[in-house]
């Protein structure tokens, strides 16, 4: 990838989301909040901010409704608590959402973290594995019957856009150190404190996400659910604030030269969620372009890891929920 990112063009004119509903996870700041804002400017009727901090979410609603581009549209905006580092909270959210919204048109899986330090989640898994991968898999498993039913009621596919990272192609440890060569389990490899280098942890978690999408999409009825994954590139958000100062300074310097604005990043997410056509189902979008499956994932070793990951993930999810038929 070139150092300078290609210019991002705005969304095409004429998008009208009147009568549509959307859920954005991790919507209290950064790309999640900007994506929510852009959807509302496109006449979205109902928006759910799925956030960990409900008080912060309430402040976001107040600010959104004061935005001149949104205020006159008078949308309905609500907050639902969703802590993606808490399986019980995910289950509660999944039961509450259908009671709050009869149907859902757009689901944007934005919530995620990037960490250098190995940190166990309350679930017992490494935190980035839990937050970036397993929580989204659980959320999809629990919501899938509702999403299918929504499509049947509205007559249009429910659209799911999951934020990924193109780093899963270039910055992963998997091709160099196959999980199945070093551990009996893919998740065991990812959970280990000394098996994954801190520099690879984020990208490796995004490999899991991409593999899961590639496994799940063919099992879905595309006339009811359209699933894609998008990378908005390097965006000027606070995601690097967790870094120690000796890393944060050079990263922030690179961001100052290279990063896209949050608005431009939001254009790419909204493009994947409402503009991209059926050709994007089960595919990874780099900016607005559909990419070929990464060289590693389509290799024999990658296929083996993807198959094993699906089996292990289903075993994990069975402990937490009843799997829909697409997951069996």
PDB file of N, CA, C and O in Angstrom, residues 105-167:
ATOM      1  N   UNK A 105     -33.026  -2.419   9.519  1.00  0.00           N
ATOM      2  CA  UNK A 105     -32.562  -2.382   8.136  1.00  0.00           C
ATOM      3  C   UNK A 105     -31.043  -2.428   8.014  1.00  0.00           C
ATOM      4  O   UNK A 105     -30.506  -3.023   7.078  1.00  0.00           O
ATOM      5  N   UNK A 106     -30.334  -1.785   8.956  1.00  0.00           N
ATOM      6  CA  UNK A 106     -28.882  -1.640   8.844  1.00  0.00           C
ATOM      7  C   UNK A 106     -28.241  -1.922  10.203  1.00  0.00           C
ATOM      8  O   UNK A 106     -28.637  -1.333  11.216  1.00  0.00           O
ATOM      9  N   UNK A 107     -27.255  -2.815  10.226  1.00  0.00           N
ATOM     10  CA  UNK A 107     -26.471  -3.097  11.430  1.00  0.00           C
ATOM     11  C   UNK A 107     -25.009  -2.840  11.104  1.00  0.00           C
ATOM     12  O   UNK A 107     -24.453  -3.462  10.192  1.00  0.00           O
ATOM     13  N   UNK A 108     -24.399  -1.915  11.836  1.00  0.00           N
ATOM     14  CA  UNK A 108     -22.992  -1.595  11.614  1.00  0.00           C
ATOM     15  C   UNK A 108     -22.202  -2.007  12.844  1.00  0.00           C
ATOM     16  O   UNK A 108     -22.395  -1.465  13.939  1.00  0.00           O
ATOM     17  N   UNK A 109     -21.326  -2.990  12.656  1.00  0.00           N
ATOM     18  CA  UNK A 109     -20.493  -3.522  13.734  1.00  0.00           C
ATOM     19  C   UNK A 109     -19.185  -2.745  13.754  1.00  0.00           C
ATOM     20  O   UNK A 109     -18.199  -3.113  13.117  1.00  0.00           O
ATOM     21  N   UNK A 110     -19.201  -1.655  14.506  1.00  0.00           N
ATOM     22  CA  UNK A 110     -18.059  -0.747  14.541  1.00  0.00           C
ATOM     23  C   UNK A 110     -17.183  -0.933  15.773  1.00  0.00           C
ATOM     24  O   UNK A 110     -15.973  -0.691  15.718  1.00  0.00           O
ATOM     25  N   UNK A 111     -17.757  -1.351  16.886  1.00  0.00           N
ATOM     26  CA  UNK A 111     -17.016  -1.409  18.149  1.00  0.00           C
ATOM     27  C   UNK A 111     -15.788  -2.309  18.022  1.00  0.00           C
ATOM     28  O   UNK A 111     -15.858  -3.406  17.469  1.00  0.00           O
ATOM     29  N   UNK A 112     -14.669  -1.836  18.527  1.00  0.00           N
ATOM     30  CA  UNK A 112     -13.436  -2.627  18.486  1.00  0.00           C
ATOM     31  C   UNK A 112     -12.336  -1.927  19.253  1.00  0.00           C
ATOM     32  O   UNK A 112     -12.458  -0.754  19.622  1.00  0.00           O
ATOM     33  N   UNK A 113     -11.253  -2.648  19.505  1.00  0.00           N
ATOM     34  CA  UNK A 113     -10.118  -2.086  20.227  1.00  0.00           C
ATOM     35  C   UNK A 113      -8.815  -2.496  19.543  1.00  0.00           C
ATOM     36  O   UNK A 113      -8.773  -3.445  18.764  1.00  0.00           O
ATOM     37  N   UNK A 114      -7.774  -1.764  19.872  1.00  0.00           N
ATOM     38  CA  UNK A 114      -6.420  -2.131  19.445  1.00  0.00           C
ATOM     39  C   UNK A 114      -5.524  -2.013  20.668  1.00  0.00           C
ATOM     40  O   UNK A 114      -5.459  -0.950  21.293  1.00  0.00           O
ATOM     41  N   UNK A 115      -4.872  -3.102  21.046  1.00  0.00           N
ATOM     42  CA  UNK A 115      -4.047  -3.128  22.242  1.00  0.00           C
ATOM     43  C   UNK A 115      -2.702  -3.781  21.948  1.00  0.00           C
ATOM     44  O   UNK A 115      -2.621  -4.736  21.164  1.00  0.00           O
ATOM     45  N   UNK A 116      -1.662  -3.278  22.568  1.00  0.00           N
ATOM     46  CA  UNK A 116      -0.354  -3.930  22.496  1.00  0.00           C
ATOM     47  C   UNK A 116      -0.201  -4.943  23.620  1.00  0.00           C
ATOM     48  O   UNK A 116       0.290  -6.052  23.416  1.00  0.00           O
ATOM     49  N   UNK A 117      -0.655  -4.572  24.803  1.00  0.00           N
ATOM     50  CA  UNK A 117      -0.484  -5.417  25.978  1.00  0.00           C
ATOM     51  C   UNK A 117      -1.506  -6.549  25.989  1.00  0.00           C
ATOM     52  O   UNK A 117      -2.680  -6.345  25.697  1.00  0.00           O
ATOM     53  N   UNK A 118      -1.050  -7.745  26.332  1.00  0.00           N
ATOM     54  CA  UNK A 118      -1.958  -8.870  26.499  1.00  0.00           C
ATOM     55  C   UNK A 118      -2.817  -8.632  27.733  1.00  0.00           C
ATOM     56  O   UNK A 118      -2.315  -8.372  28.821  1.00  0.00           O
ATOM     57  N   UNK A 119      -4.126  -8.713  27.547  1.00  0.00           N
ATOM     58  CA  UNK A 119      -5.031  -8.437  28.650  1.00  0.00           C
ATOM     59  C   UNK A 119      -6.213  -9.394  28.595  1.00  0.00           C
ATOM     60  O   UNK A 119      -6.979  -9.376  27.635  1.00  0.00           O
ATOM     61  N   UNK A 120      -6.395 -10.256  29.585  1.00  0.00           N
ATOM     62  CA  UNK A 120      -7.524 -11.196  29.568  1.00  0.00           C
ATOM     63  C   UNK A 120      -8.859 -10.471  29.713  1.00  0.00           C
ATOM     64  O   UNK A 120      -8.983  -9.512  30.468  1.00  0.00           O
ATOM     65  N   UNK A 121      -9.850 -10.943  28.981  1.00  0.00           N
ATOM     66  CA  UNK A 121     -11.222 -10.454  29.103  1.00  0.00           C
ATOM     67  C   UNK A 121     -11.902 -11.231  30.227  1.00  0.00           C
ATOM     68  O   UNK A 121     -11.460 -12.309  30.605  1.00  0.00           O
ATOM     69  N   UNK A 122     -13.010 -10.702  30.772  1.00  0.00           N
ATOM     70  CA  UNK A 122     -13.776 -11.472  31.761  1.00  0.00           C
ATOM     71  C   UNK A 122     -14.224 -12.832  31.234  1.00  0.00           C
ATOM     72  O   UNK A 122     -14.473 -13.754  32.023  1.00  0.00           O
ATOM     73  N   UNK A 123     -14.330 -12.977  29.916  1.00  0.00           N
ATOM     74  CA  UNK A 123     -14.725 -14.258  29.327  1.00  0.00           C
ATOM     75  C   UNK A 123     -13.626 -15.307  29.427  1.00  0.00           C
ATOM     76  O   UNK A 123     -13.869 -16.494  29.233  1.00  0.00           O
ATOM     77  N   UNK A 124     -12.393 -14.846  29.719  1.00  0.00           N
ATOM     78  CA  UNK A 124     -11.248 -15.748  29.760  1.00  0.00           C
ATOM     79  C   UNK A 124     -10.396 -15.676  28.507  1.00  0.00           C
ATOM     80  O   UNK A 124      -9.256 -16.142  28.498  1.00  0.00           O
ATOM     81  N   UNK A 125     -10.949 -15.108  27.440  1.00  0.00           N
ATOM     82  CA  UNK A 125     -10.191 -14.943  26.208  1.00  0.00           C
ATOM     83  C   UNK A 125      -9.389 -13.645  26.254  1.00  0.00           C
ATOM     84  O   UNK A 125      -9.688 -12.735  27.039  1.00  0.00           O
ATOM     85  N   UNK A 126      -8.392 -13.559  25.403  1.00  0.00           N
ATOM     86  CA  UNK A 126      -7.632 -12.318  25.282  1.00  0.00           C
ATOM     87  C   UNK A 126      -8.589 -11.216  24.838  1.00  0.00           C
ATOM     88  O   UNK A 126      -9.491 -11.442  24.035  1.00  0.00           O
ATOM     89  N   UNK A 127      -8.389 -10.005  25.344  1.00  0.00           N
ATOM     90  CA  UNK A 127      -9.384  -8.943  25.181  1.00  0.00           C
ATOM     91  C   UNK A 127      -9.655  -8.584  23.721  1.00  0.00           C
ATOM     92  O   UNK A 127     -10.820  -8.403  23.332  1.00  0.00           O
ATOM     93  N   UNK A 128      -8.632  -8.471  22.896  1.00  0.00           N
ATOM     94  CA  UNK A 128      -8.878  -8.100  21.500  1.00  0.00           C
ATOM     95  C   UNK A 128      -9.598  -9.212  20.752  1.00  0.00           C
ATOM     96  O   UNK A 128     -10.393  -8.946  19.839  1.00  0.00           O
ATOM     97  N   UNK A 129      -9.349 -10.465  21.126  1.00  0.00           N
ATOM     98  CA  UNK A 129     -10.081 -11.592  20.533  1.00  0.00           C
ATOM     99  C   UNK A 129     -11.558 -11.520  20.927  1.00  0.00           C
ATOM    100  O   UNK A 129     -12.454 -11.717  20.096  1.00  0.00           O
ATOM    101  N   UNK A 130     -11.806 -11.228  22.192  1.00  0.00           N
ATOM    102  CA  UNK A 130     -13.180 -11.134  22.675  1.00  0.00           C
ATOM    103  C   UNK A 130     -13.916  -9.961  22.028  1.00  0.00           C
ATOM    104  O   UNK A 130     -15.005 -10.124  21.477  1.00  0.00           O
ATOM    105  N   UNK A 131     -13.339  -8.767  22.112  1.00  0.00           N
ATOM    106  CA  UNK A 131     -14.029  -7.554  21.680  1.00  0.00           C
ATOM    107  C   UNK A 131     -14.149  -7.483  20.155  1.00  0.00           C
ATOM    108  O   UNK A 131     -15.223  -7.191  19.616  1.00  0.00           O
ATOM    109  N   UNK A 132     -13.055  -7.751  19.459  1.00  0.00           N
ATOM    110  CA  UNK A 132     -13.065  -7.594  17.999  1.00  0.00           C
ATOM    111  C   UNK A 132     -13.727  -8.762  17.282  1.00  0.00           C
ATOM    112  O   UNK A 132     -14.336  -8.574  16.229  1.00  0.00           O
ATOM    113  N   UNK A 133     -13.621  -9.951  17.868  1.00  0.00           N
ATOM    114  CA  UNK A 133     -14.088 -11.133  17.151  1.00  0.00           C
ATOM    115  C   UNK A 133     -15.265 -11.854  17.818  1.00  0.00           C
ATOM    116  O   UNK A 133     -16.388 -11.839  17.301  1.00  0.00           O
ATOM    117  N   UNK A 134     -15.025 -12.482  18.959  1.00  0.00           N
ATOM    118  CA  UNK A 134     -16.037 -13.366  19.539  1.00  0.00           C
ATOM    119  C   UNK A 134     -17.329 -12.634  19.893  1.00  0.00           C
ATOM    120  O   UNK A 134     -18.426 -13.182  19.723  1.00  0.00           O
ATOM    121  N   UNK A 135     -17.231 -11.400  20.363  1.00  0.00           N
ATOM    122  CA  UNK A 135     -18.432 -10.654  20.713  1.00  0.00           C
ATOM    123  C   UNK A 135     -19.302 -10.390  19.489  1.00  0.00           C
ATOM    124  O   UNK A 135     -20.535 -10.453  19.558  1.00  0.00           O
ATOM    125  N   UNK A 136     -18.668 -10.087  18.369  1.00  0.00           N
ATOM    126  CA  UNK A 136     -19.427  -9.862  17.140  1.00  0.00           C
ATOM    127  C   UNK A 136     -20.036 -11.159  16.625  1.00  0.00           C
ATOM    128  O   UNK A 136     -21.167 -11.169  16.111  1.00  0.00           O
ATOM    129  N   UNK A 137     -19.308 -12.260  16.763  1.00  0.00           N
ATOM    130  CA  UNK A 137     -19.853 -13.561  16.362  1.00  0.00           C
ATOM    131  C   UNK A 137     -21.073 -13.906  17.216  1.00  0.00           C
ATOM    132  O   UNK A 137     -22.101 -14.373  16.706  1.00  0.00           O
ATOM    133  N   UNK A 138     -20.990 -13.658  18.530  1.00  0.00           N
ATOM    134  CA  UNK A 138     -22.111 -13.917  19.424  1.00  0.00           C
ATOM    135  C   UNK A 138     -23.290 -13.011  19.086  1.00  0.00           C
ATOM    136  O   UNK A 138     -24.447 -13.464  19.037  1.00  0.00           O
ATOM    137  N   UNK A 139     -23.014 -11.753  18.840  1.00  0.00           N
ATOM    138  CA  UNK A 139     -24.075 -10.808  18.509  1.00  0.00           C
ATOM    139  C   UNK A 139     -24.815 -11.239  17.239  1.00  0.00           C
ATOM    140  O   UNK A 139     -26.053 -11.219  17.181  1.00  0.00           O
ATOM    141  N   UNK A 140     -24.067 -11.661  16.232  1.00  0.00           N
ATOM    142  CA  UNK A 140     -24.693 -12.111  14.988  1.00  0.00           C
ATOM    143  C   UNK A 140     -25.507 -13.386  15.201  1.00  0.00           C
ATOM    144  O   UNK A 140     -26.608 -13.526  14.657  1.00  0.00           O
ATOM    145  N   UNK A 141     -24.976 -14.307  15.994  1.00  0.00           N
ATOM    146  CA  UNK A 141     -25.706 -15.552  16.261  1.00  0.00           C
ATOM    147  C   UNK A 141     -27.032 -15.265  16.957  1.00  0.00           C
ATOM    148  O   UNK A 141     -28.063 -15.860  16.634  1.00  0.00           O
ATOM    149  N   UNK A 142     -27.021 -14.348  17.907  1.00  0.00           N
ATOM    150  CA  UNK A 142     -28.242 -14.051  18.660  1.00  0.00           C
ATOM    151  C   UNK A 142     -29.241 -13.231  17.852  1.00  0.00           C
ATOM    152  O   UNK A 142     -30.452 -13.377  18.015  1.00  0.00           O
ATOM    153  N   UNK A 143     -28.750 -12.366  16.967  1.00  0.00           N
ATOM    154  CA  UNK A 143     -29.645 -11.474  16.224  1.00  0.00           C
ATOM    155  C   UNK A 143     -30.124 -12.051  14.898  1.00  0.00           C
ATOM    156  O   UNK A 143     -31.070 -11.515  14.308  1.00  0.00           O
ATOM    157  N   UNK A 144     -29.512 -13.113  14.425  1.00  0.00           N
ATOM    158  CA  UNK A 144     -29.803 -13.587  13.073  1.00  0.00           C
ATOM    159  C   UNK A 144     -31.284 -13.905  12.839  1.00  0.00           C
ATOM    160  O   UNK A 144     -31.845 -13.499  11.801  1.00  0.00           O
ATOM    161  N   UNK A 145     -31.975 -14.602  13.735  1.00  0.00           N
ATOM    162  CA  UNK A 145     -33.412 -14.843  13.496  1.00  0.00           C
ATOM    163  C   UNK A 145     -34.203 -13.536  13.370  1.00  0.00           C
ATOM    164  O   UNK A 145     -35.099 -13.416  12.531  1.00  0.00           O
ATOM    165  N   UNK A 146     -33.880 -12.569  14.195  1.00  0.00           N
ATOM    166  CA  UNK A 146     -34.522 -11.246  14.145  1.00  0.00           C
ATOM    167  C   UNK A 146     -34.213 -10.534  12.833  1.00  0.00           C
ATOM    168  O   UNK A 146     -35.101  -9.907  12.225  1.00  0.00           O
ATOM    169  N   UNK A 147     -32.976 -10.633  12.369  1.00  0.00           N
ATOM    170  CA  UNK A 147     -32.593  -9.973  11.117  1.00  0.00           C
ATOM    171  C   UNK A 147     -33.285 -10.617   9.924  1.00  0.00           C
ATOM    172  O   UNK A 147     -33.714  -9.926   8.989  1.00  0.00           O
ATOM    173  N   UNK A 148     -33.399 -11.939   9.943  1.00  0.00           N
ATOM    174  CA  UNK A 148     -34.141 -12.635   8.883  1.00  0.00           C
ATOM    175  C   UNK A 148     -35.616 -12.218   8.888  1.00  0.00           C
ATOM    176  O   UNK A 148     -36.205 -11.955   7.831  1.00  0.00           O
ATOM    177  N   UNK A 149     -36.193 -12.167  10.073  1.00  0.00           N
ATOM    178  CA  UNK A 149     -37.601 -11.776  10.195  1.00  0.00           C
ATOM    179  C   UNK A 149     -37.810 -10.335   9.738  1.00  0.00           C
ATOM    180  O   UNK A 149     -38.834 -10.005   9.114  1.00  0.00           O
ATOM    181  N   UNK A 150     -36.844  -9.470  10.038  1.00  0.00           N
ATOM    182  CA  UNK A 150     -36.933  -8.076   9.595  1.00  0.00           C
ATOM    183  C   UNK A 150     -37.004  -7.998   8.084  1.00  0.00           C
ATOM    184  O   UNK A 150     -37.815  -7.255   7.513  1.00  0.00           O
ATOM    185  N   UNK A 151     -36.149  -8.760   7.414  1.00  0.00           N
ATOM    186  CA  UNK A 151     -36.131  -8.751   5.950  1.00  0.00           C
ATOM    187  C   UNK A 151     -37.450  -9.250   5.376  1.00  0.00           C
ATOM    188  O   UNK A 151     -37.946  -8.727   4.368  1.00  0.00           O
ATOM    189  N   UNK A 152     -38.018 -10.256   6.006  1.00  0.00           N
ATOM    190  CA  UNK A 152     -39.309 -10.779   5.532  1.00  0.00           C
ATOM    191  C   UNK A 152     -40.410  -9.726   5.671  1.00  0.00           C
ATOM    192  O   UNK A 152     -41.289  -9.614   4.808  1.00  0.00           O
ATOM    193  N   UNK A 153     -40.348  -8.934   6.735  1.00  0.00           N
ATOM    194  CA  UNK A 153     -41.374  -7.908   6.955  1.00  0.00           C
ATOM    195  C   UNK A 153     -41.192  -6.705   6.031  1.00  0.00           C
ATOM    196  O   UNK A 153     -42.171  -6.142   5.528  1.00  0.00           O
ATOM    197  N   UNK A 154     -39.948  -6.298   5.811  1.00  0.00           N
ATOM    198  CA  UNK A 154     -39.695  -5.095   5.018  1.00  0.00           C
ATOM    199  C   UNK A 154     -39.627  -5.383   3.521  1.00  0.00           C
ATOM    200  O   UNK A 154     -39.813  -4.480   2.707  1.00  0.00           O
ATOM    201  N   UNK A 155     -39.336  -6.635   3.169  1.00  0.00           N
ATOM    202  CA  UNK A 155     -39.201  -6.986   1.767  1.00  0.00           C
ATOM    203  C   UNK A 155     -37.842  -6.641   1.182  1.00  0.00           C
ATOM    204  O   UNK A 155     -37.634  -6.756  -0.033  1.00  0.00           O
ATOM    205  N   UNK A 156     -36.907  -6.224   2.024  1.00  0.00           N
ATOM    206  CA  UNK A 156     -35.552  -5.885   1.585  1.00  0.00           C
ATOM    207  C   UNK A 156     -34.539  -6.542   2.507  1.00  0.00           C
ATOM    208  O   UNK A 156     -34.817  -6.730   3.700  1.00  0.00           O
ATOM    209  N   UNK A 157     -33.352  -6.890   1.986  1.00  0.00           N
ATOM    210  CA  UNK A 157     -32.346  -7.518   2.846  1.00  0.00           C
ATOM    211  C   UNK A 157     -31.917  -6.610   3.998  1.00  0.00           C
ATOM    212  O   UNK A 157     -31.791  -5.387   3.815  1.00  0.00           O
ATOM    213  N   UNK A 158     -31.733  -7.186   5.159  1.00  0.00           N
ATOM    214  CA  UNK A 158     -31.069  -6.470   6.248  1.00  0.00           C
ATOM    215  C   UNK A 158     -29.587  -6.421   5.918  1.00  0.00           C
ATOM    216  O   UNK A 158     -28.983  -7.440   5.580  1.00  0.00           O
ATOM    217  N   UNK A 159     -29.000  -5.250   6.024  1.00  0.00           N
ATOM    218  CA  UNK A 159     -27.600  -5.077   5.635  1.00  0.00           C
ATOM    219  C   UNK A 159     -26.716  -5.003   6.873  1.00  0.00           C
ATOM    220  O   UNK A 159     -26.997  -4.242   7.810  1.00  0.00           O
ATOM    221  N   UNK A 160     -25.659  -5.818   6.869  1.00  0.00           N
ATOM    222  CA  UNK A 160     -24.696  -5.836   7.974  1.00  0.00           C
ATOM    223  C   UNK A 160     -23.338  -5.437   7.423  1.00  0.00           C
ATOM    224  O   UNK A 160     -22.830  -6.059   6.478  1.00  0.00           O
ATOM    225  N   UNK A 161     -22.760  -4.412   8.000  1.00  0.00           N
ATOM    226  CA  UNK A 161     -21.396  -4.005   7.648  1.00  0.00           C
ATOM    227  C   UNK A 161     -20.528  -4.077   8.894  1.00  0.00           C
ATOM    228  O   UNK A 161     -20.849  -3.478   9.920  1.00  0.00           O
ATOM    229  N   UNK A 162     -19.450  -4.831   8.786  1.00  0.00           N
ATOM    230  CA  UNK A 162     -18.532  -5.083   9.906  1.00  0.00           C
ATOM    231  C   UNK A 162     -17.220  -4.375   9.580  1.00  0.00           C
ATOM    232  O   UNK A 162     -16.677  -4.533   8.483  1.00  0.00           O
ATOM    233  N   UNK A 163     -16.709  -3.595  10.533  1.00  0.00           N
ATOM    234  CA  UNK A 163     -15.444  -2.915  10.296  1.00  0.00           C
ATOM    235  C   UNK A 163     -14.287  -3.890  10.447  1.00  0.00           C
ATOM    236  O   UNK A 163     -14.124  -4.516  11.505  1.00  0.00           O
ATOM    237  N   UNK A 164     -13.513  -4.018   9.376  1.00  0.00           N
ATOM    238  CA  UNK A 164     -12.319  -4.850   9.399  1.00  0.00           C
ATOM    239  C   UNK A 164     -11.086  -3.985   9.228  1.00  0.00           C
ATOM    240  O   UNK A 164     -11.139  -2.759   9.359  1.00  0.00           O
ATOM    241  N   UNK A 165      -9.995  -4.624   8.925  1.00  0.00           N
ATOM    242  CA  UNK A 165      -8.754  -3.891   8.686  1.00  0.00           C
ATOM    243  C   UNK A 165      -7.965  -4.583   7.586  1.00  0.00           C
ATOM    244  O   UNK A 165      -7.806  -5.805   7.600  1.00  0.00           O
ATOM    245  N   UNK A 166      -7.455  -3.769   6.652  1.00  0.00           N
ATOM    246  CA  UNK A 166      -6.624  -4.337   5.596  1.00  0.00           C
ATOM    247  C   UNK A 166      -5.309  -4.878   6.171  1.00  0.00           C
ATOM    248  O   UNK A 166      -4.589  -5.599   5.504  1.00  0.00           O
ATOM    249  N   UNK A 167      -5.031  -4.549   7.434  1.00  0.00           N
ATOM    250  CA  UNK A 167      -3.846  -5.103   8.080  1.00  0.00           C
ATOM    251  C   UNK A 167      -3.933  -6.616   8.210  1.00  0.00           C
ATOM    252  O   UNK A 167      -2.911  -7.282   8.397  1.00  0.00           O
TER     253      UNK A 167
END
